[in-house]
Short mmCIF file of N, CA and C and ligand atoms in Angstrom, two decimals:
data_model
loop_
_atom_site.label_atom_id
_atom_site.label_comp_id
_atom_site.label_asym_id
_atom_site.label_seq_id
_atom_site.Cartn_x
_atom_site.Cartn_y
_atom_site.Cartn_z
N UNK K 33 -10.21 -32.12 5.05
CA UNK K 33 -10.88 -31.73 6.30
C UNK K 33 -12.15 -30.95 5.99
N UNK K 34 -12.04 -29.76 5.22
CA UNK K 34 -13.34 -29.35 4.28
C UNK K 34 -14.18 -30.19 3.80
N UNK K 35 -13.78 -30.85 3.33
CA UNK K 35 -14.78 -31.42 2.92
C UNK K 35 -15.60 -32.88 3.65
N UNK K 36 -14.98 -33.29 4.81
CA UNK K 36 -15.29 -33.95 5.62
C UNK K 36 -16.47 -33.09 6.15
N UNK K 37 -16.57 -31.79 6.24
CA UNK K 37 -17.38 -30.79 6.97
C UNK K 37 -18.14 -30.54 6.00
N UNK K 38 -18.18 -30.89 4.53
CA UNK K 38 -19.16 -30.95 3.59
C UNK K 38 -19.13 -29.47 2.86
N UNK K 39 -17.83 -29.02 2.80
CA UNK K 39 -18.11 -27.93 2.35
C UNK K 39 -16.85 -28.27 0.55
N UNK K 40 -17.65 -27.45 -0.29
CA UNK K 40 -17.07 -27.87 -1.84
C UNK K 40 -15.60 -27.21 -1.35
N UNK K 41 -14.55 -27.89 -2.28
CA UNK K 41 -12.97 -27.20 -1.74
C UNK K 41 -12.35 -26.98 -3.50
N UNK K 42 -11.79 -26.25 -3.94
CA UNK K 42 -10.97 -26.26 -5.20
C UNK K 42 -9.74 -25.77 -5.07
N UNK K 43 -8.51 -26.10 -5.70
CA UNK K 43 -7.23 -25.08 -5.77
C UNK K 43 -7.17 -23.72 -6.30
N UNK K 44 -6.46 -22.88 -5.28
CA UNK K 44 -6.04 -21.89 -6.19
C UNK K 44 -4.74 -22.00 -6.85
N UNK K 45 -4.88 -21.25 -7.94
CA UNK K 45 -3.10 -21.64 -8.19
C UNK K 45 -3.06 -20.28 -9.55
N UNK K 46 -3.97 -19.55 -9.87
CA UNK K 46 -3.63 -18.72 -10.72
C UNK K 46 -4.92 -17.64 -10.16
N UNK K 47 -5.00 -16.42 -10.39
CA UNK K 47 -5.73 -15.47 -10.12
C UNK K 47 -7.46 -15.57 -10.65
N UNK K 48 -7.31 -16.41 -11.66
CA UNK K 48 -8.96 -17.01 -12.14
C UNK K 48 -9.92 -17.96 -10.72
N UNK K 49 -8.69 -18.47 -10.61
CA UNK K 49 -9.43 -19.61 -9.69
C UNK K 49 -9.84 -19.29 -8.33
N UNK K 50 -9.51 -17.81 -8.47
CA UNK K 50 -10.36 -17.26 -7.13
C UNK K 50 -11.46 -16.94 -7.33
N UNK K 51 -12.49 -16.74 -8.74
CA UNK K 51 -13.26 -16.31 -8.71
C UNK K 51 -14.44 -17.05 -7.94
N UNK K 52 -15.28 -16.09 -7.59
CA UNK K 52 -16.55 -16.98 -7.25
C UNK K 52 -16.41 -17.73 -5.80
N UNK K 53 -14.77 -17.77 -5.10
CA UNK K 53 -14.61 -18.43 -3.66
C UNK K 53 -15.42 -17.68 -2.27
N UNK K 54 -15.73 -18.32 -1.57
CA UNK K 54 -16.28 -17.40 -0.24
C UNK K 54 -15.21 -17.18 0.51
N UNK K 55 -13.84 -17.86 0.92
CA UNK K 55 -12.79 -18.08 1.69
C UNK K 55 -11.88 -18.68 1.11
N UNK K 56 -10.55 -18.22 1.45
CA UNK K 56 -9.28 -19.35 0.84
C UNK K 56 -8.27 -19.28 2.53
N UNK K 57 -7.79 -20.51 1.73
CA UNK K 57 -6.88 -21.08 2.67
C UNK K 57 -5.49 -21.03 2.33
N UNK K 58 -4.15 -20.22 3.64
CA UNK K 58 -3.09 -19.97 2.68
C UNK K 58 -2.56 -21.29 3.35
N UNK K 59 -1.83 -22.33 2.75
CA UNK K 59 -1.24 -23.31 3.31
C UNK K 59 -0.04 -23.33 4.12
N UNK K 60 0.54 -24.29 4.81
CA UNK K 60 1.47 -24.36 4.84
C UNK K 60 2.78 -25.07 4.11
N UNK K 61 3.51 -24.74 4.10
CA UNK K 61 4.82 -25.53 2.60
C UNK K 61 5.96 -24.03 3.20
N UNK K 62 6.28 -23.69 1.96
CA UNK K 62 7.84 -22.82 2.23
C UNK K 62 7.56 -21.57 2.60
N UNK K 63 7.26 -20.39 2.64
CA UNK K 63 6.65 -19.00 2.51
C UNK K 63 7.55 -18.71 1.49
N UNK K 64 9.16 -18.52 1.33
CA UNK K 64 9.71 -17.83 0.67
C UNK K 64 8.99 -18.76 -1.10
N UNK K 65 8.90 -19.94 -1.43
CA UNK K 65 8.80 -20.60 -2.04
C UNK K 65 6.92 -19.82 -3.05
N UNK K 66 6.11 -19.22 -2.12
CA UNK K 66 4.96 -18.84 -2.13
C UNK K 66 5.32 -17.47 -2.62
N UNK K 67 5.92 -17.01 -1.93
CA UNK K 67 6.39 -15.61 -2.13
C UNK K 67 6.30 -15.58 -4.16
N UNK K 68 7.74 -16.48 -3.95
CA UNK K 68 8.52 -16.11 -5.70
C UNK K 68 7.20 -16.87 -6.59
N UNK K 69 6.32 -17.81 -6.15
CA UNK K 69 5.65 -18.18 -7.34
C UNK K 69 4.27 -16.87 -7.57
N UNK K 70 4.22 -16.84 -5.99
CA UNK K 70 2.83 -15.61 -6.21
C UNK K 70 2.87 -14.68 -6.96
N UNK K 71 4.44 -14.37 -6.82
CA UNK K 71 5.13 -12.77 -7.36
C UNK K 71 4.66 -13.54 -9.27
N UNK K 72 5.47 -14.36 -9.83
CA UNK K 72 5.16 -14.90 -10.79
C UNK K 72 4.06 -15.15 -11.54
N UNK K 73 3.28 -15.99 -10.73
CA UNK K 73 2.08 -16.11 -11.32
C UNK K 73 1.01 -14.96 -11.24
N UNK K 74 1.29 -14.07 -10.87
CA UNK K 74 0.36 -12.02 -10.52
C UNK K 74 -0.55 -12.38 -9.61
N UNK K 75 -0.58 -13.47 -8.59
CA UNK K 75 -1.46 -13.86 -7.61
C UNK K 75 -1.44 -12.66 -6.36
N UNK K 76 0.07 -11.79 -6.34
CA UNK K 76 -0.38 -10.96 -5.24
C UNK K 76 -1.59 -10.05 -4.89
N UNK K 77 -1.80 -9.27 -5.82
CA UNK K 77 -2.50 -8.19 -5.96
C UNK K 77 -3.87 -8.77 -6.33
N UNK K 78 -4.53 -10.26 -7.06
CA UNK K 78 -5.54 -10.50 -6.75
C UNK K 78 -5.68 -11.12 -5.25
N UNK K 79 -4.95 -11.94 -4.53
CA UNK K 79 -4.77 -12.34 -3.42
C UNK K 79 -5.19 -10.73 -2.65
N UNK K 80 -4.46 -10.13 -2.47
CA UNK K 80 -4.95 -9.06 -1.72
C UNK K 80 -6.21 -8.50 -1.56
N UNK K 81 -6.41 -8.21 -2.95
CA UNK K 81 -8.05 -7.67 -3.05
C UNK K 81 -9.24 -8.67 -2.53
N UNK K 82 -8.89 -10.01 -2.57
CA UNK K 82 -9.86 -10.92 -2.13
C UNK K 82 -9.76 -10.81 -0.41
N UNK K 83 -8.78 -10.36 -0.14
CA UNK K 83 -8.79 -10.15 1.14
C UNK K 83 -9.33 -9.37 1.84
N UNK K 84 -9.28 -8.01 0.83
CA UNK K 84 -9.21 -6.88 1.31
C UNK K 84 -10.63 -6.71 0.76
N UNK K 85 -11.84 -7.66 0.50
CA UNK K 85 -13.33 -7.33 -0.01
C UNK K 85 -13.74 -7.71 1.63
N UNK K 86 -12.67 -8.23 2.47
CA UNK K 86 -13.32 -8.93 3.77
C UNK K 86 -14.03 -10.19 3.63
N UNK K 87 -13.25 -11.30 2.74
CA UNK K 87 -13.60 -12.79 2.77
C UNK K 87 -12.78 -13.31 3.76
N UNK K 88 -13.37 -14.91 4.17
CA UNK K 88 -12.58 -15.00 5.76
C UNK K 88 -11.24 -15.41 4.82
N UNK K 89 -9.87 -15.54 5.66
CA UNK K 89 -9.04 -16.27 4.96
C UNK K 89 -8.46 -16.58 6.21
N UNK K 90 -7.77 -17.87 5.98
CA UNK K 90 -6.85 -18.17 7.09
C UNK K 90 -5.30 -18.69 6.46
N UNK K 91 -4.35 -18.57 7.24
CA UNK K 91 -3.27 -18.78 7.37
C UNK K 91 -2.77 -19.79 8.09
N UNK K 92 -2.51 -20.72 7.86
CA UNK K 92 -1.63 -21.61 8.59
C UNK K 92 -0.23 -21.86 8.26
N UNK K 93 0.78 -22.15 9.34
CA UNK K 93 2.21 -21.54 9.21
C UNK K 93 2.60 -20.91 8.33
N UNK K 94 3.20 -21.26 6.88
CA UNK K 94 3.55 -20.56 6.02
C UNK K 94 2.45 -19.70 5.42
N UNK K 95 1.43 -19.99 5.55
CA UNK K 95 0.30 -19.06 5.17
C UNK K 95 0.20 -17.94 5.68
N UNK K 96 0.42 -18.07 7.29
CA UNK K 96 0.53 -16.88 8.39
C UNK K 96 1.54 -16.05 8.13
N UNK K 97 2.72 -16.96 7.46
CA UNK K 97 3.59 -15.40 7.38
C UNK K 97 3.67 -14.76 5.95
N UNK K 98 3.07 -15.30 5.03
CA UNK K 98 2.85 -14.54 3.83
C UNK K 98 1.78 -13.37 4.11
N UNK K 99 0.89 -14.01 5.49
CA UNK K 99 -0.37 -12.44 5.14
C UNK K 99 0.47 -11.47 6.58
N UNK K 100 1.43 -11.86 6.89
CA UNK K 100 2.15 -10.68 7.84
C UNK K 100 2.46 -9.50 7.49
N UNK K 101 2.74 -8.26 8.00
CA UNK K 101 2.94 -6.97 7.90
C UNK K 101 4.34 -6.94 7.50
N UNK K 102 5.21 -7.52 8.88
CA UNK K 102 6.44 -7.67 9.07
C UNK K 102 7.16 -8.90 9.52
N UNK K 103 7.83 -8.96 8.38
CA UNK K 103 8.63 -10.81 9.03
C UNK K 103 10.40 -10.52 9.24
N UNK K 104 10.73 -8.98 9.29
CA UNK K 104 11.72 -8.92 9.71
C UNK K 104 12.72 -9.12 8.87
N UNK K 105 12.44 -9.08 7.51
CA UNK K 105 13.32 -9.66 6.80
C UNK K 105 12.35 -9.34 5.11
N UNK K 106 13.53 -9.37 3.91
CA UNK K 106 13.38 -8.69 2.85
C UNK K 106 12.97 -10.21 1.92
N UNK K 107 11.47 -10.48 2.37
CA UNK K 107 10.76 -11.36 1.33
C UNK K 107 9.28 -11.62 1.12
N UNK K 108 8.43 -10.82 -0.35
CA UNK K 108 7.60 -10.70 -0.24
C UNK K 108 6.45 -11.26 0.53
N UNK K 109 5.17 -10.23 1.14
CA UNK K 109 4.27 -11.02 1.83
C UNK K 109 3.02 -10.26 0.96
N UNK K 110 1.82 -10.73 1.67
CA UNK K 110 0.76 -10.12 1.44
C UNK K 110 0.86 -8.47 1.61
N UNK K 111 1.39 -8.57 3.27
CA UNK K 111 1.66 -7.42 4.15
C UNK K 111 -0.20 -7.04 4.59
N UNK K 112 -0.57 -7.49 4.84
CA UNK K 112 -1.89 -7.19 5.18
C UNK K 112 -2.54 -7.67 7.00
N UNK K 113 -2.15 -8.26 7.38
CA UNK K 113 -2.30 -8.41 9.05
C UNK K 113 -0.99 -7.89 9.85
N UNK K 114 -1.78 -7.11 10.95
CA UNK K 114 -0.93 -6.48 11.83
C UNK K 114 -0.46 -7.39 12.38
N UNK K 115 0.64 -7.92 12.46
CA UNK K 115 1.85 -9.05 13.33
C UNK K 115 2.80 -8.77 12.89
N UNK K 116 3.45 -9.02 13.74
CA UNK K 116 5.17 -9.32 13.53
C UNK K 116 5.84 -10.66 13.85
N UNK K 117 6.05 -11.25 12.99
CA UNK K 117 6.25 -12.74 13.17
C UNK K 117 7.74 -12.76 12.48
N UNK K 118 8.20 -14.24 13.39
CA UNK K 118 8.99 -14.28 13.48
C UNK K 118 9.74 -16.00 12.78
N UNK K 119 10.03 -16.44 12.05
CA UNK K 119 10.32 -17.38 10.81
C UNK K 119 10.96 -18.74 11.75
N UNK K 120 10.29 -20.10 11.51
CA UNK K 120 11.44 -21.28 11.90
C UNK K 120 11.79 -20.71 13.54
N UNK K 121 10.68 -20.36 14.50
CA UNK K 121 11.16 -20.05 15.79
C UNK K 121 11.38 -20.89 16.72
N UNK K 122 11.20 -22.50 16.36
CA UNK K 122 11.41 -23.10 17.16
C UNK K 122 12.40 -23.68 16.97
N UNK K 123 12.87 -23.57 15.81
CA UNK K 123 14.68 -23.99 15.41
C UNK K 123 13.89 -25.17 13.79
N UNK K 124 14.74 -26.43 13.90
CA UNK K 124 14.88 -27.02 12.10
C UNK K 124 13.56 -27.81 12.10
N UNK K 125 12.96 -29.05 11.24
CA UNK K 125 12.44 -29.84 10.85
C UNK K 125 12.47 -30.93 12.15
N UNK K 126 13.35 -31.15 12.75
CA UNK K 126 14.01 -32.12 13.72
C UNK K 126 13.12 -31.68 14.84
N UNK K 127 13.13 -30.33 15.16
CA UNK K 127 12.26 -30.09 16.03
C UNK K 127 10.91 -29.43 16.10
N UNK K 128 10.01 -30.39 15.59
CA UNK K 128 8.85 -30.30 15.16
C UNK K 128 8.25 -30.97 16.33
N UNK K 129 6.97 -30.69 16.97
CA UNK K 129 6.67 -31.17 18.43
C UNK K 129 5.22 -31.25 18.01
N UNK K 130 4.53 -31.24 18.79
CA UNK K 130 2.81 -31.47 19.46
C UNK K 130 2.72 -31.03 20.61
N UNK K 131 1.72 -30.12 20.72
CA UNK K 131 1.39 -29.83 21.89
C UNK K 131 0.11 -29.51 22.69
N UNK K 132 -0.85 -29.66 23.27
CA UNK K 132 -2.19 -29.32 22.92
C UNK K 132 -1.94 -28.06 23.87
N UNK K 133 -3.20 -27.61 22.75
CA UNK K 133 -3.72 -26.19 23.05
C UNK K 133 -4.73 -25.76 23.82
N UNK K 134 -5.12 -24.89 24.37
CA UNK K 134 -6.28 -23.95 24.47
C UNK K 134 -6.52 -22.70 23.56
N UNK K 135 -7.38 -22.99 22.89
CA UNK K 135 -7.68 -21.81 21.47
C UNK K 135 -9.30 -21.38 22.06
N UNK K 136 -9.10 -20.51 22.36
CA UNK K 136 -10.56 -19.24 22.40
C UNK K 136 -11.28 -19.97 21.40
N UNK K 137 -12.91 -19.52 21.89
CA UNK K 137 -14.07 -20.25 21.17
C UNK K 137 -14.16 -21.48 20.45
N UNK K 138 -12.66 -22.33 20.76
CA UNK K 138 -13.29 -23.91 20.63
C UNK K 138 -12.76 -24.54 21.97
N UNK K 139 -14.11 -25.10 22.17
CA UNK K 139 -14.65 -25.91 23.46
C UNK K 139 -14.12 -27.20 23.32
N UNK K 140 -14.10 -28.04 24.29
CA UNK K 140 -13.66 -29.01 24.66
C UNK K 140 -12.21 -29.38 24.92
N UNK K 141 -11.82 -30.52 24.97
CA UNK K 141 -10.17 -31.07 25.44
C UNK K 141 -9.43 -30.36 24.40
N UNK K 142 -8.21 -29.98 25.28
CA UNK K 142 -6.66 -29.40 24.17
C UNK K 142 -6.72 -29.81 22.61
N UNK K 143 -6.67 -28.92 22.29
CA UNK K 143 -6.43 -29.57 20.40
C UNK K 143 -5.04 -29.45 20.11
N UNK K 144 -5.02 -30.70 19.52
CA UNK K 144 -3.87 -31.20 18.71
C UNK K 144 -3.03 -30.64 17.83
N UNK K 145 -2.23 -29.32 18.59
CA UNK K 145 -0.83 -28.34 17.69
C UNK K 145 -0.03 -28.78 17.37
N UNK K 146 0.18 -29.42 15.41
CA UNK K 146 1.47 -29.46 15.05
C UNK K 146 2.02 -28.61 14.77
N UNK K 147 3.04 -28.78 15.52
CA UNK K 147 4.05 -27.10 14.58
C UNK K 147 5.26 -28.36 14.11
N UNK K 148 5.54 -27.67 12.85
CA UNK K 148 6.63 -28.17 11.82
C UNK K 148 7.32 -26.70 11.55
N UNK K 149 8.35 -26.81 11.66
CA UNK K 149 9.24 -25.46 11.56
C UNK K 149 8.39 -24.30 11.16
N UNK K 150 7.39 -23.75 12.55
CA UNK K 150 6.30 -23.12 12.60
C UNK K 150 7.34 -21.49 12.77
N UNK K 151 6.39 -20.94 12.75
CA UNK K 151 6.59 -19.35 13.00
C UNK K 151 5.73 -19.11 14.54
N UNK K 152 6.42 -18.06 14.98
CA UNK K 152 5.86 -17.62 16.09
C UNK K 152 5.43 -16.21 15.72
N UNK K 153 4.28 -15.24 16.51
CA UNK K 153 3.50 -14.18 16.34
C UNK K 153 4.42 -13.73 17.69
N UNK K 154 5.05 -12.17 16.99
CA UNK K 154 5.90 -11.89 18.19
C UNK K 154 5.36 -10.59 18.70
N UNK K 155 4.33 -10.26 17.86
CA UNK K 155 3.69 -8.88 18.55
C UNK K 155 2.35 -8.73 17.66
N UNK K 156 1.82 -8.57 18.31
CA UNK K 156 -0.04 -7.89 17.62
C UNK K 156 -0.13 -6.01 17.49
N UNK K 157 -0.66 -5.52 16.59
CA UNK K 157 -1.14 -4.47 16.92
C UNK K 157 -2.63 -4.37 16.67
N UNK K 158 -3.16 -3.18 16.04
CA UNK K 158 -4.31 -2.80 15.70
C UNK K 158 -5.39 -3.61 16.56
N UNK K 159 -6.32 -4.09 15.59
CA UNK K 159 -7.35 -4.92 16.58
C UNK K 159 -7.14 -6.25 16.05
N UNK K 160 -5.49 -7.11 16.52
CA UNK K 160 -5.45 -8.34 15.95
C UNK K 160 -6.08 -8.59 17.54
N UNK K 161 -6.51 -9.76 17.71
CA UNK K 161 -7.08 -10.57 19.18
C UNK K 161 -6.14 -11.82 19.31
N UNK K 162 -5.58 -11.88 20.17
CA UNK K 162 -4.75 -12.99 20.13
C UNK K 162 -5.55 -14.66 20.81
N UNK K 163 -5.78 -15.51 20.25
CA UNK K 163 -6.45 -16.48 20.66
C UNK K 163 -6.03 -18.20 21.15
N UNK K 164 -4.93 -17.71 21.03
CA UNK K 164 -4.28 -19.07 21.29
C UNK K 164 -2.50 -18.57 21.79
N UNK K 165 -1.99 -19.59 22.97
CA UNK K 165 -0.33 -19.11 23.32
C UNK K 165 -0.48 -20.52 24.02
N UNK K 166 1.10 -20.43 23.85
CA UNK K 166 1.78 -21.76 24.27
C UNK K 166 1.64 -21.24 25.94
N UNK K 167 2.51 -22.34 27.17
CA UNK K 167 2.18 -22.18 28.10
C UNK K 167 2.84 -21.18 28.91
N UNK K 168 4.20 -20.93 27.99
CA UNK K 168 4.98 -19.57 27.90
C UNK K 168 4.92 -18.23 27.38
N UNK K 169 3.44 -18.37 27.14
CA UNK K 169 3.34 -17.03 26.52
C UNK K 169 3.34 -16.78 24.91
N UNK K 170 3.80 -17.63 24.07
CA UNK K 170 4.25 -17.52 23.30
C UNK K 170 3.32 -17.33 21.91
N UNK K 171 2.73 -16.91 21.46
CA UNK K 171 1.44 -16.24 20.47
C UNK K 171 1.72 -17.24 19.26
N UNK K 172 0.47 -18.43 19.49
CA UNK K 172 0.70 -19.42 18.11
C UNK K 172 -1.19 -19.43 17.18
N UNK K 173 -2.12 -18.42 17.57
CA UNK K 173 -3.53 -18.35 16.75
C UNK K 173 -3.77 -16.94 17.07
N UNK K 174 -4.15 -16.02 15.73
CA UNK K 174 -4.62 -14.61 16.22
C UNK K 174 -6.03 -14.57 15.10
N UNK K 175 -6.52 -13.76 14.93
CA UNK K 175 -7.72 -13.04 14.26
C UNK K 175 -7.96 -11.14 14.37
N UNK K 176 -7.71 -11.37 12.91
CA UNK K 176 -7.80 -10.08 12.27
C UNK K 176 -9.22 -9.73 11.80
N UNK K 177 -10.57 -9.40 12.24
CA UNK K 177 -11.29 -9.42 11.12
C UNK K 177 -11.84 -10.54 10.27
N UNK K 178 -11.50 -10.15 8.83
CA UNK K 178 -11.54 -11.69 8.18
C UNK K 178 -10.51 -12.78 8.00
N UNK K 179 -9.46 -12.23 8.82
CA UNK K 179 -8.05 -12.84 8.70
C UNK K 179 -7.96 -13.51 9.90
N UNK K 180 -7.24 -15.03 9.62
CA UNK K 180 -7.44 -16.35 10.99
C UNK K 180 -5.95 -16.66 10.16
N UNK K 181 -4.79 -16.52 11.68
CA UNK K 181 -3.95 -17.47 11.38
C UNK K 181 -3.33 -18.12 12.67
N UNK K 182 -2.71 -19.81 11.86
CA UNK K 182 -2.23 -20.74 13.27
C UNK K 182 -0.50 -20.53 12.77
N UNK K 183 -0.13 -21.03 13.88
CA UNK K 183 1.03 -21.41 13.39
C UNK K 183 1.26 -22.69 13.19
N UNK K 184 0.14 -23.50 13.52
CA UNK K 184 0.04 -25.27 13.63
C UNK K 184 -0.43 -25.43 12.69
N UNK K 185 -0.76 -26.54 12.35
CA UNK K 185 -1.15 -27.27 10.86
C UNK K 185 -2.57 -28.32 11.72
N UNK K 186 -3.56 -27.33 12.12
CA UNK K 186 -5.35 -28.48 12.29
C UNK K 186 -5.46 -29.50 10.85
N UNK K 187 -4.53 -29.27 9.67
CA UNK K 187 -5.37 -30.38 9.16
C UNK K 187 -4.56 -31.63 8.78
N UNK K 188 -3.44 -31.70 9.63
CA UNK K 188 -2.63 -32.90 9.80
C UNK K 188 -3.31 -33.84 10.81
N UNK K 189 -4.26 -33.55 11.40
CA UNK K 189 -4.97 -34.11 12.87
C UNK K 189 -6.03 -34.61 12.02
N UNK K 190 -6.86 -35.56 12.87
CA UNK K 190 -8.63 -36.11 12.49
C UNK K 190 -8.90 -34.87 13.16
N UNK K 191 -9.12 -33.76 13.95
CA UNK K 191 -9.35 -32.99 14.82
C UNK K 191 -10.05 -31.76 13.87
N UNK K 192 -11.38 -31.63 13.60
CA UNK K 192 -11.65 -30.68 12.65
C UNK K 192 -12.47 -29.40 13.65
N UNK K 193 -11.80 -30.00 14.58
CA UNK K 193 -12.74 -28.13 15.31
C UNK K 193 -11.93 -26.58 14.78
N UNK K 194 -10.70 -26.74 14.48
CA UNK K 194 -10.14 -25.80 14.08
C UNK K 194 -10.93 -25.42 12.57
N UNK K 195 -11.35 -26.10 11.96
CA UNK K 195 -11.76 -26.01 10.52
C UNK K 195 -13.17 -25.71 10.82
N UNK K 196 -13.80 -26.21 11.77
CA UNK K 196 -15.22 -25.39 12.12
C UNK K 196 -15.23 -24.23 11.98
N UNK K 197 -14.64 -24.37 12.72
CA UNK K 197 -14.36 -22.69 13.18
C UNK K 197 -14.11 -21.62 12.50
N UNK K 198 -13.54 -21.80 11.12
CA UNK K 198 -12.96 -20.96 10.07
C UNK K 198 -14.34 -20.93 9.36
N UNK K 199 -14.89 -21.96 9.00
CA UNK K 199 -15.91 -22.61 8.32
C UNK K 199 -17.35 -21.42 8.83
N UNK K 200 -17.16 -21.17 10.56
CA UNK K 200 -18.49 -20.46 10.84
C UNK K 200 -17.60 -18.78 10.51
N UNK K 201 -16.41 -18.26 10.11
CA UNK K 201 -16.03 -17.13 10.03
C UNK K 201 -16.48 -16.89 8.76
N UNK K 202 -16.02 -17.96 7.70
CA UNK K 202 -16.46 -17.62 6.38
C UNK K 202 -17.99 -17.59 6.38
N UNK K 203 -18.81 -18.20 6.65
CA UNK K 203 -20.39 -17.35 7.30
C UNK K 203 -20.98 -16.40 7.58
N UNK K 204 -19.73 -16.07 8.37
CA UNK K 204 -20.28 -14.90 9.12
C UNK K 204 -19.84 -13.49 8.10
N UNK K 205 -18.77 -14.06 7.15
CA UNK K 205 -18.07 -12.90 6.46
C UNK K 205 -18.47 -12.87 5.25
N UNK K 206 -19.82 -13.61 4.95
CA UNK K 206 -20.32 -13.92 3.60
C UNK K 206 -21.22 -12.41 3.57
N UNK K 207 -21.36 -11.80 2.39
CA UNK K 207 -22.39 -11.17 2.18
C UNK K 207 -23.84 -11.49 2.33
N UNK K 208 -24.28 -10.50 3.09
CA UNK K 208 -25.74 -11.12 3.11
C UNK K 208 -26.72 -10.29 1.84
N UNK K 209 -27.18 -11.33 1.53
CA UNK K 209 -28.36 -11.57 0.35
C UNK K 209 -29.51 -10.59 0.70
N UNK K 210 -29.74 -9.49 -0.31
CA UNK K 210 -30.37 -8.31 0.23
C UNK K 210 -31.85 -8.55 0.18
N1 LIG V 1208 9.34 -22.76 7.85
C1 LIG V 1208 8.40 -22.49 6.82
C2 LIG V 1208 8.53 -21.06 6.31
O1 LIG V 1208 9.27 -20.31 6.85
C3 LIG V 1208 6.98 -22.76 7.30
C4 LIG V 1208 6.80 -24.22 7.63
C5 LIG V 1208 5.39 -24.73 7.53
O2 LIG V 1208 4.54 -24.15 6.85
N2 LIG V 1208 5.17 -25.86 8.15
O3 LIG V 1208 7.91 -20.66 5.38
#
């Protein structure tokens, strides 16, 4: 999807390969699974600091709950965005849905929310902004700062406005050239 938007993309996968990034992307896959390799490979504590220089980063499902504060439960995170989220809230794999959205500052028709045994955002504090809820209320896009997380997966879709959008944060969160 990045790179459809023309922007260069590489893996991270060890604490080197952050060097030199403007933004990373935490994926979605297992969280607990992220947890034990991050812990392993010493990715936490550079992960953090890249965060914590104020590069954009985003989170999508499992991504979102690794950079959570509190997930209610005893398994490493970033701990760095004010939320309290809440794990697999819509129940198993089986019930994985679509739903379109309305997400703050992207325009046009509903975008295309997969949630796959997504997490739900069950409380904001500090200055998270909440930017996206189901039609119940239910908190599935917030923004921290340099921190963007969904609980949907934008890059299972052709639908790259969600990736714009990250795309103009990391911009905006770039250092400017003195
Ligand atoms: N259920 C997974 C977890 O708890 C997240 C699923 C996903 O990223 N699609 O980590």
């Amino acid at each position: 999807m990045l790179q459809r938007l023309g922007i260069e993309v590489t893996e991270v996968r060890l604490p080197k390969d952050l060097e030199g990034l403007d933004a990373v992307i935490m994926p979605g896959g297992e969280s607990t699974t992220f947890a034990k390799l991050a812990v392993r490979f010493g990715l936490m504590e550079p992960l953090r600091s890249f965060v914590n220089q104020g590069k954009a980063t985003w989170g999508t499902c499992a991504g979102l709950i690794f950079l959570s504060k509190d997930i209610g439960r005893d398994q490493p995170t970033l701990g760095l965005m004010d939320i309290r989220v809440k794990r697999n809230a819509f129940g198993r794999q089986i019930d994985s849905f679509t739903a379109g959205l309305q997400i703050d500052s992207i325009e046009g028709p509903p975008f295309p929310g997969v949630f796959i045994r997504a997490p739900i955002i069950e409380q904001v504090a500090g200055n998270v902004e909440v930017l996206c809820t189901l039609d119940d209320g239910t908190i599935v896009a917030a923004r921290q700062g340099n921190m963007f997380v969904t609980s949907f997966h934008p890059e299972l879709t052709d639908d790259t406005r969600v990736h714009e959008y990250f795309v103009a944060l990391a911009e905006s969160c770039r250092p400017k050239a003195a």
